[in-house]
Coordinates of C-alpha atoms and ligand atoms in Angstrom, one line a residue:
M20 CA 119.9 54.4 79.7
R21 CA 119.2 52.0 82.3
E22 CA 116.0 49.9 82.0
S23 CA 117.4 46.3 82.7
P24 CA 115.7 44.9 85.6
E25 CA 119.3 44.0 87.3
Q26 CA 119.8 47.5 87.5
P27 CA 117.0 48.4 89.0
L28 CA 116.8 52.9 89.3
S29 CA 114.1 53.8 91.7
S30 CA 113.3 56.7 89.0
F31 CA 114.1 56.1 85.6
K32 CA 116.3 59.0 84.1
L33 CA 116.4 59.6 80.4
W34 CA 119.8 61.0 80.9
G35 CA 120.9 58.0 83.3
G36 CA 123.2 56.5 81.2
R37 CA 126.3 57.6 82.8
F38 CA 124.9 57.1 86.4
S39 CA 125.4 53.4 88.8
K40 CA 122.8 54.5 91.6
P41 CA 119.3 56.4 91.5
T42 CA 119.2 59.7 92.7
D43 CA 118.4 59.9 96.0
R44 CA 114.4 60.5 96.4
L45 CA 115.2 64.4 98.3
V46 CA 117.1 65.4 95.4
D47 CA 114.6 64.6 93.0
E48 CA 112.1 66.9 94.7
L49 CA 114.5 69.5 94.7
N50 CA 115.8 69.0 91.1
A51 CA 112.3 68.6 89.9
S52 CA 110.7 71.5 88.3
I53 CA 107.5 69.9 86.9
S54 CA 105.4 70.9 89.3
F55 CA 105.5 74.5 87.7
D56 CA 107.1 74.4 84.3
R57 CA 104.2 71.7 83.5
R58 CA 102.7 75.5 82.4
L59 CA 104.9 75.3 79.4
A60 CA 103.4 71.9 78.3
Y61 CA 101.5 73.6 75.3
H62 CA 104.8 76.1 74.0
D63 CA 106.9 73.0 75.1
I64 CA 105.0 71.1 72.8
L65 CA 104.8 74.0 69.3
G66 CA 108.5 74.6 69.8
S67 CA 108.9 70.4 69.4
L68 CA 106.5 70.5 66.3
A69 CA 108.6 73.2 64.5
H70 CA 112.0 71.6 65.5
V71 CA 111.2 68.1 64.2
Q72 CA 109.7 69.9 60.8
M73 CA 112.3 71.7 60.6
L74 CA 115.2 68.3 61.0
A75 CA 113.1 66.2 58.8
R76 CA 112.8 69.0 56.2
Q77 CA 116.6 69.1 56.8
G78 CA 117.4 65.2 55.8
I79 CA 118.6 65.3 59.4
I80 CA 115.8 62.8 60.2
P81 CA 113.5 60.2 58.4
E82 CA 110.3 61.6 57.7
I83 CA 108.7 58.6 58.7
D84 CA 109.7 59.2 62.3
A85 CA 109.4 62.6 62.1
V86 CA 105.6 62.0 61.3
A87 CA 105.4 59.7 64.3
I88 CA 106.5 62.2 66.2
V89 CA 104.2 64.7 65.2
E90 CA 101.3 62.4 65.6
G91 CA 102.6 61.6 69.2
L92 CA 103.0 65.3 69.9
G93 CA 99.5 66.0 69.0
I94 CA 98.2 63.0 71.7
I95 CA 100.3 64.5 74.0
L96 CA 98.6 67.5 73.8
R97 CA 95.4 66.6 73.9
E98 CA 95.8 64.1 76.8
I99 CA 97.1 67.1 79.1
Q100 CA 94.0 69.6 77.7
Q101 CA 92.3 67.2 78.7
G102 CA 94.0 66.8 81.9
E103 CA 94.7 62.7 81.3
F104 CA 98.5 63.2 81.2
E105 CA 100.5 61.9 84.5
F106 CA 103.2 64.5 85.5
R107 CA 105.2 62.4 87.5
L108 CA 108.0 63.5 89.9
E109 CA 110.9 61.3 88.4
D110 CA 110.3 62.9 85.1
E111 CA 112.3 66.2 86.3
D112 CA 110.6 68.7 84.1
I113 CA 107.9 69.0 81.5
H114 CA 110.2 68.3 78.8
L115 CA 111.4 65.1 79.6
S116 CA 107.9 64.7 81.2
V117 CA 106.7 64.6 77.2
E118 CA 110.0 62.8 75.5
R119 CA 109.1 59.9 77.9
R120 CA 105.4 60.0 76.9
L121 CA 106.1 60.3 73.6
R122 CA 108.6 57.3 73.7
E123 CA 105.5 55.5 75.5
L124 CA 103.2 56.3 72.5
I125 CA 105.6 55.5 69.5
G126 CA 108.6 53.9 70.5
P127 CA 112.4 54.5 69.6
A128 CA 111.3 56.9 66.9
A129 CA 110.6 59.0 69.9
G130 CA 114.7 59.4 70.5
R131 CA 115.4 61.6 67.4
L132 CA 113.2 64.3 68.4
H133 CA 116.3 65.5 70.7
T134 CA 118.5 65.4 68.0
A135 CA 120.1 68.7 67.8
R136 CA 118.5 70.1 70.5
S137 CA 119.2 70.4 74.5
R138 CA 116.9 71.6 77.4
N139 CA 119.3 74.3 77.4
D140 CA 117.9 75.9 74.4
Q141 CA 114.6 74.4 74.5
V142 CA 113.6 75.8 78.3
A143 CA 114.5 79.4 77.1
L144 CA 112.6 78.7 73.7
D145 CA 109.4 77.6 75.8
L146 CA 109.9 80.7 78.6
R147 CA 109.9 83.1 75.2
L148 CA 106.9 81.6 73.6
W149 CA 105.1 81.9 77.0
T150 CA 106.3 85.3 77.5
R151 CA 105.1 86.7 73.9
D152 CA 101.6 85.3 75.1
A153 CA 101.4 86.7 78.7
I154 CA 102.7 90.2 77.1
L155 CA 99.7 90.2 74.9
V156 CA 97.6 88.9 77.8
V157 CA 99.1 91.8 79.6
S158 CA 98.6 94.2 77.3
K159 CA 95.3 93.7 76.7
G160 CA 94.3 94.4 80.2
I161 CA 96.0 97.2 80.5
S162 CA 93.8 98.5 77.4
E163 CA 90.8 97.6 79.4
V164 CA 92.1 99.7 82.2
V165 CA 93.0 102.6 80.1
Q166 CA 89.6 102.3 78.3
A167 CA 87.7 102.6 81.4
L168 CA 89.9 105.9 83.0
L169 CA 89.2 107.2 79.4
D170 CA 84.7 106.6 80.1
L171 CA 85.4 107.8 83.6
A172 CA 87.4 111.1 82.4
G173 CA 84.9 111.7 79.4
R174 CA 82.0 111.7 82.2
H175 CA 84.1 114.2 84.3
R176 CA 85.1 116.8 82.0
E177 CA 83.3 119.4 83.9
T178 CA 84.1 117.9 87.5
V179 CA 87.2 120.2 89.6
M180 CA 88.5 118.7 92.1
P181 CA 92.1 119.9 94.3
G182 CA 95.1 119.1 92.6
Y183 CA 97.8 118.4 95.5
T184 CA 101.5 118.7 96.4
H185 CA 102.8 117.3 99.6
L186 CA 99.1 116.0 99.9
Q187 CA 97.8 119.9 100.1
R188 CA 95.6 121.7 98.3
A189 CA 97.9 123.4 95.6
Q190 CA 95.3 124.9 92.4
P191 CA 92.4 123.1 91.2
V192 CA 92.4 120.4 88.5
L193 CA 89.7 118.7 86.5
L194 CA 89.0 115.1 87.5
A195 CA 89.3 114.5 83.7
H196 CA 92.8 115.5 83.8
H197 CA 93.8 113.6 86.6
L198 CA 92.5 110.4 85.3
H199 CA 94.5 111.5 82.3
A200 CA 97.7 111.5 84.3
Y201 CA 97.0 107.4 85.2
V202 CA 96.3 107.1 81.3
A203 CA 99.6 109.1 80.3
M204 CA 101.4 106.3 83.1
L205 CA 99.8 102.8 80.9
F206 CA 100.2 104.1 77.9
R207 CA 104.3 104.3 78.9
D208 CA 103.7 100.9 79.7
L209 CA 101.7 99.7 77.0
E210 CA 104.6 101.4 75.1
R211 CA 107.9 99.0 77.4
L212 CA 105.6 95.8 76.8
R213 CA 105.7 96.7 73.2
D214 CA 109.3 97.3 72.8
L215 CA 110.3 94.7 75.2
Y216 CA 108.0 92.1 73.2
G217 CA 110.7 92.5 69.8
R218 CA 113.5 91.4 72.2
V219 CA 111.3 88.3 73.6
N220 CA 110.2 87.0 70.0
R221 CA 113.4 85.4 69.0
S222 CA 114.7 81.9 68.5
P223 CA 117.1 80.0 70.6
L224 CA 116.9 76.6 69.3
G225 CA 120.3 75.8 67.3
S226 CA 122.1 76.6 70.3
G227 CA 122.3 73.1 71.7
A228 CA 123.7 73.1 75.3
L229 CA 125.8 76.2 74.8
A230 CA 128.2 75.9 71.7
G231 CA 125.5 75.6 68.8
V232 CA 124.4 72.3 67.3
T233 CA 126.8 70.3 64.7
Y234 CA 123.9 69.3 62.3
P235 CA 122.8 71.5 59.7
V236 CA 119.8 73.1 61.4
D237 CA 118.2 76.1 59.5
R238 CA 117.3 77.9 62.8
Q239 CA 115.6 80.8 61.0
Y240 CA 113.0 78.2 59.5
V241 CA 112.7 76.9 63.0
A242 CA 111.7 80.9 63.9
D243 CA 109.4 81.5 60.9
L244 CA 107.2 78.4 61.8
L245 CA 106.9 79.8 65.5
A246 CA 106.0 83.6 64.1
M247 CA 109.6 84.9 65.7
D248 CA 111.1 87.7 64.5
G249 CA 114.6 86.2 64.4
I250 CA 117.1 84.0 66.3
C251 CA 118.9 84.8 69.2
E252 CA 122.5 85.6 68.0
N253 CA 125.1 83.9 70.2
S254 CA 124.8 80.5 71.7
L255 CA 126.2 81.4 74.7
D256 CA 123.5 83.9 75.3
A257 CA 121.4 82.3 73.9
V258 CA 121.2 79.3 76.8
S259 CA 121.9 81.6 79.5
D260 CA 120.3 85.0 78.6
R261 CA 117.0 85.4 80.8
D262 CA 116.8 89.5 80.9
F263 CA 113.5 89.1 78.7
V264 CA 111.9 87.6 81.7
L265 CA 113.4 90.7 83.9
E266 CA 112.4 93.2 81.6
F267 CA 109.1 91.7 81.7
L268 CA 109.2 91.7 85.5
A269 CA 110.5 95.0 85.7
A270 CA 107.5 96.3 83.1
L271 CA 105.2 94.6 85.8
S272 CA 106.6 96.2 88.4
L273 CA 106.2 99.6 86.8
L274 CA 103.0 98.9 85.7
M275 CA 101.7 97.9 89.2
T276 CA 103.7 100.8 90.7
H277 CA 100.9 102.9 88.8
L278 CA 98.1 100.9 89.7
S279 CA 99.1 100.9 93.4
R280 CA 99.3 105.2 93.2
L281 CA 96.0 105.2 91.6
A282 CA 94.6 102.7 94.2
E283 CA 96.2 104.9 96.7
E284 CA 94.6 107.8 96.0
L285 CA 91.0 105.5 95.7
I286 CA 91.7 104.8 99.5
L287 CA 92.1 108.1 100.6
W288 CA 89.5 109.5 98.5
S289 CA 87.1 107.2 99.6
T290 CA 88.1 108.0 103.8
G291 CA 85.1 110.1 105.3
E292 CA 87.6 112.8 106.0
F293 CA 88.0 113.0 101.9
G294 CA 84.6 111.9 100.8
F295 CA 85.4 112.0 97.1
V296 CA 83.9 108.6 95.4
E297 CA 82.3 105.7 96.6
I298 CA 83.8 102.3 95.8
D299 CA 80.5 99.9 95.0
D300 CA 79.8 97.7 96.9
A301 CA 80.9 94.6 94.6
Y302 CA 84.2 95.6 95.2
A303 CA 83.9 96.8 98.9
T304 CA 84.1 94.6 101.6
G305 CA 82.9 94.6 105.9
S306 CA 84.0 93.9 109.1
S307 CA 83.6 91.5 110.9
I308 CA 83.0 93.3 114.2
M309 CA 82.0 97.4 113.1
P310 CA 78.8 97.0 111.0
Q311 CA 79.4 100.6 109.8
K312 CA 82.2 99.4 108.0
K313 CA 82.7 99.1 103.9
N314 CA 86.6 98.8 103.6
P315 CA 88.6 99.5 99.8
D316 CA 90.1 95.9 100.4
V317 CA 90.7 95.3 96.3
A318 CA 92.9 99.1 96.2
E319 CA 94.5 97.7 99.2
L320 CA 95.6 94.5 97.8
I321 CA 96.2 96.3 94.3
R322 CA 98.7 98.2 96.7
A323 CA 99.6 95.4 98.7
K324 CA 100.7 92.9 95.8
T325 CA 102.5 95.7 93.8
G326 CA 105.3 94.4 96.6
R327 CA 104.9 90.9 95.7
V328 CA 105.7 91.6 92.1
L329 CA 108.4 94.1 92.4
G330 CA 110.0 91.1 95.0
H331 CA 109.8 88.8 92.2
L332 CA 112.1 91.4 90.0
T333 CA 114.4 91.6 93.2
G334 CA 114.6 87.8 93.5
L335 CA 115.3 87.2 89.6
A336 CA 118.1 89.7 89.3
T337 CA 119.9 88.0 92.6
V338 CA 119.5 84.6 90.7
L339 CA 121.1 86.1 87.4
K340 CA 123.9 88.4 89.0
G341 CA 126.5 86.4 89.5
L342 CA 126.1 83.4 87.3
P343 CA 129.0 82.2 85.0
L344 CA 128.0 81.6 81.3
A345 CA 126.5 79.1 80.2
Y346 CA 123.4 78.2 81.5
N347 CA 123.7 76.8 85.0
K348 CA 120.7 75.4 87.3
D349 CA 120.0 78.2 88.8
L350 CA 118.2 79.2 86.0
Q351 CA 115.3 77.1 86.7
E352 CA 114.6 79.4 89.4
D353 CA 113.2 81.9 86.7
K354 CA 109.5 80.4 86.4
E355 CA 107.6 80.3 89.4
G356 CA 108.3 83.8 90.1
V357 CA 107.2 85.3 86.6
F358 CA 104.1 83.1 86.6
D359 CA 103.2 84.1 90.1
A360 CA 103.9 88.0 88.9
F361 CA 102.1 87.4 86.0
D362 CA 99.1 85.5 87.5
T363 CA 98.7 88.7 90.2
V364 CA 98.9 91.3 87.2
A365 CA 96.1 89.4 85.2
L366 CA 93.7 89.1 88.0
I367 CA 94.3 92.6 88.8
L368 CA 93.9 93.8 85.4
Q369 CA 90.8 92.2 85.0
V370 CA 89.4 93.3 88.2
L371 CA 90.3 97.0 87.9
P372 CA 88.0 98.3 85.3
P373 CA 84.8 97.4 86.5
M374 CA 85.6 98.8 90.0
L375 CA 86.9 101.9 88.1
R376 CA 83.3 101.9 86.2
T377 CA 81.4 101.7 89.2
L378 CA 82.9 104.4 91.1
R379 CA 80.7 107.4 91.8
F380 CA 82.1 110.6 92.2
R381 CA 81.1 113.1 94.9
T382 CA 81.5 116.1 92.7
D383 CA 79.8 118.4 95.4
R384 CA 82.6 117.6 97.3
M385 CA 85.3 117.8 95.3
A386 CA 84.2 121.3 94.1
E387 CA 84.2 122.4 97.5
A388 CA 87.9 121.3 98.3
A389 CA 88.8 122.8 95.2
A390 CA 87.5 126.1 96.2
G391 CA 89.1 125.9 99.8
S392 CA 92.3 126.3 101.2
F393 CA 93.6 130.0 99.4
S394 CA 93.9 127.3 96.3
L395 CA 93.8 130.2 93.9
A396 CA 96.8 131.9 95.5
T397 CA 99.2 131.4 92.6
D398 CA 96.3 132.8 90.5
L399 CA 96.0 135.7 92.5
A400 CA 99.7 136.4 92.2
D401 CA 99.7 135.8 88.2
H402 CA 96.7 138.9 88.2
L403 CA 99.4 140.6 90.0
V404 CA 102.3 139.7 87.0
R405 CA 100.0 140.3 84.4
Q406 CA 99.7 144.2 86.0
G407 CA 103.3 144.5 85.7
M408 CA 104.3 143.4 89.1
P409 CA 108.2 141.2 89.1
F410 CA 106.6 137.6 90.4
R411 CA 108.2 137.4 93.6
E412 CA 106.8 140.9 94.8
A413 CA 103.3 139.3 93.9
H414 CA 104.1 136.2 95.4
E415 CA 105.0 137.8 98.7
L416 CA 101.9 140.5 98.2
V417 CA 99.3 137.1 98.2
G418 CA 101.5 135.6 101.1
R419 CA 100.5 138.8 103.0
V420 CA 96.6 138.7 101.8
V421 CA 96.4 134.9 102.9
A422 CA 98.0 135.4 106.5
Y423 CA 95.5 138.7 106.7
C424 CA 92.3 136.1 105.3
E425 CA 93.7 133.6 108.3
A426 CA 93.5 135.7 110.9
H427 CA 89.9 137.3 109.5
K428 CA 88.3 133.7 109.1
K429 CA 88.1 134.9 105.5
D430 CA 88.6 133.6 102.3
F431 CA 89.7 135.8 99.2
P432 CA 86.0 136.5 97.6
D433 CA 85.1 137.6 101.5
L434 CA 87.4 140.6 101.0
T435 CA 86.1 143.9 100.3
P436 CA 87.3 146.3 97.6
A437 CA 88.7 148.6 100.6
E438 CA 90.2 145.1 102.3
W439 CA 91.9 144.6 98.5
S440 CA 93.2 148.1 98.2
Q441 CA 95.1 148.1 101.4
F442 CA 97.5 145.7 99.6
H443 CA 98.2 147.4 96.8
P444 CA 96.7 150.4 94.5
L445 CA 96.5 147.3 91.8
L446 CA 94.5 145.0 93.4
A447 CA 92.3 148.4 93.9
E448 CA 91.7 149.1 90.2
S449 CA 91.0 145.3 89.1
R450 CA 89.4 142.3 90.8
P451 CA 91.6 139.3 90.4
P452 CA 89.6 136.2 89.1
L453 CA 88.5 134.4 92.2
T454 CA 87.0 131.4 90.8
V455 CA 87.5 128.0 90.5
W456 CA 86.5 127.7 86.8
D457 CA 88.8 130.9 86.4
A458 CA 91.9 129.2 87.1
I459 CA 91.3 126.2 85.1
R460 CA 90.3 127.9 81.9
A461 CA 93.8 129.9 82.3
R462 CA 95.7 126.9 81.9
E463 CA 95.0 126.0 78.6
I464 CA 98.8 125.1 77.6
P465 CA 99.6 122.0 75.6
G466 CA 99.5 118.9 78.8
G467 CA 97.2 121.6 81.6
T468 CA 94.5 121.1 82.7
G469 CA 92.3 123.9 80.5
P470 CA 89.3 122.3 79.5
G471 CA 90.0 122.2 75.7
Q472 CA 93.4 120.9 76.4
V473 CA 91.9 118.1 78.7
S474 CA 89.1 117.1 75.3
R475 CA 92.1 117.6 72.9
A476 CA 94.1 115.2 75.4
L477 CA 91.1 112.8 75.9
E478 CA 90.6 112.8 72.0
Q479 CA 94.2 111.7 71.1
A480 CA 94.2 108.9 74.1
V481 CA 91.1 107.2 72.5
A482 CA 92.9 107.3 69.1
R483 CA 96.2 105.8 70.5
L484 CA 94.2 103.2 72.4
A485 CA 92.6 102.2 69.4
E486 CA 96.2 101.8 67.4
E487 CA 97.4 99.9 70.4
V488 CA 94.2 97.3 70.7
A489 CA 94.6 96.9 66.9
W490 CA 98.3 95.9 67.4
I491 CA 97.6 93.0 70.0
E492 CA 94.8 92.3 67.8
A493 CA 96.7 91.2 64.6
E494 CA 100.1 90.3 66.9
R495 CA 97.6 87.5 68.3
Q496 CA 96.4 86.8 64.9
R497 CA 99.6 86.2 63.6
L498 CA 101.0 84.2 66.5
A499 CA 97.4 82.1 66.6
A500 CA 97.7 81.0 62.4
A501 CA 101.5 79.9 62.9
E502 CA 100.2 77.9 66.2
S503 CA 97.4 76.2 64.0
R504 CA 99.5 75.3 60.9
L505 CA 102.1 73.7 63.6
L506 CA 98.9 72.1 65.3
A507 CA 97.2 71.4 61.8
G508 CA 100.5 69.0 61.3
A509 CA 99.7 67.2 64.3
A510 CA 96.2 66.7 63.4
L511 CA 94.6 68.6 65.8
Ligands
LIG610 N1 114.3 72.1 83.6 C1 115.4 73.1 83.7 C2 114.9 74.8 83.7 O1 114.0 74.5 84.2 C3 115.7 72.7 81.9 C4 117.0 72.9 81.9 C5 117.6 71.3 82.0 N2 118.9 71.7 81.5 C6 120.1 71.4 82.3 N3 121.5 70.8 81.7 N4 119.7 70.3 83.1 O2 115.9 75.4 83.4

């Protein structure tokens, strides 16, 4: 280390031993990650507290130095939390910043903290600890969106609307059924995050720079202190794997894709042309020139920010795809994208539930639209099939009825018995079901829009949501307990 006045370095480096010149200022700027990885400070200190406790327990460093280190880390954490900590570009990254400050506070004993550790396994640990918290925050946010959708669906078990294919009216459905479709998507998002959590929550410490460390460390003990579910099984992989970040970004991208589809429907439904829904004034904006305008900006931004999150996924995948083992500095590029993706998603998950709750559905418009455009044509064909006609024949016949109605500007209910019977004797004998509710009630099959099925689906969703929320809460408490044990040692 170079501190002598004879060889001044413009920027002092903790790794400066073999260097005869200071790094170029621009190189410092390019190389440094402190401007964004300072966000890992809390997790960096947690990791160090666990590491130093293990080092002392294994007799790798003297107990007295460990006590000083733990105390110093506690002071640093307080400084950071109170905004008093000085982050310097020359410190390069959060790991070196904390170590520099520790040395200022406790002197040479600080130099023992980095025993049996490299920044390579350290940064991998920090990011894993950050990601597991982020997963819980996002999961909680999703659960709140699900709750809002279930509340809305509960209020609209009797609201009918047109279901679409190709954005053409196809068959009537219940609004509750349509909303439950998003609940089903969001449950898959929760499931993905929970599954991924187990792969994130593993400790890479002990891998050192790449090959494993030469000290008798207890890797499992460190993992236990940090409430992690185990250790990474290969040191080379542990320091260079960022799958867990990619998986998180993929899960966020899928989540955003789902929210974007919902947003798109709200945009469409709030147009004058559809007029199915009104977005509350608190969640819409006006135009600077057209006084009559009310724009669905929140929904539009949800749709647009999906591109941003997906961009971070492709960005990191591109960084990773050509990297040789093990650590490469390229990996430093893993952080900004995932931080931004998380911030974007977290904000949206806060805005969406109240926006959903304050939607006003124009149920009259929906009901009117549900009945139009011959949306009961399939049901008419099904009626003929039940009388014994092969489906293809029924399809053809109903097609002719539709063409006749269009030519005479009529709808099915307007047809007289004489008109019906001219198409087929079967239609002279029995009247087909011709209301929207006939069509909806006819679909009491699992997963269908029949009112009984929809009620059952909503009940199951309520129970499932309670289970998901209980898991999130239990996990949060487990982590909080482990963290307060570590911090208690540091008198925090
Ligand atoms: N700031 C670095 C990162 O974010 C920490 C690891 C640095 N390791 C190294 N060998 N230079 O990846």
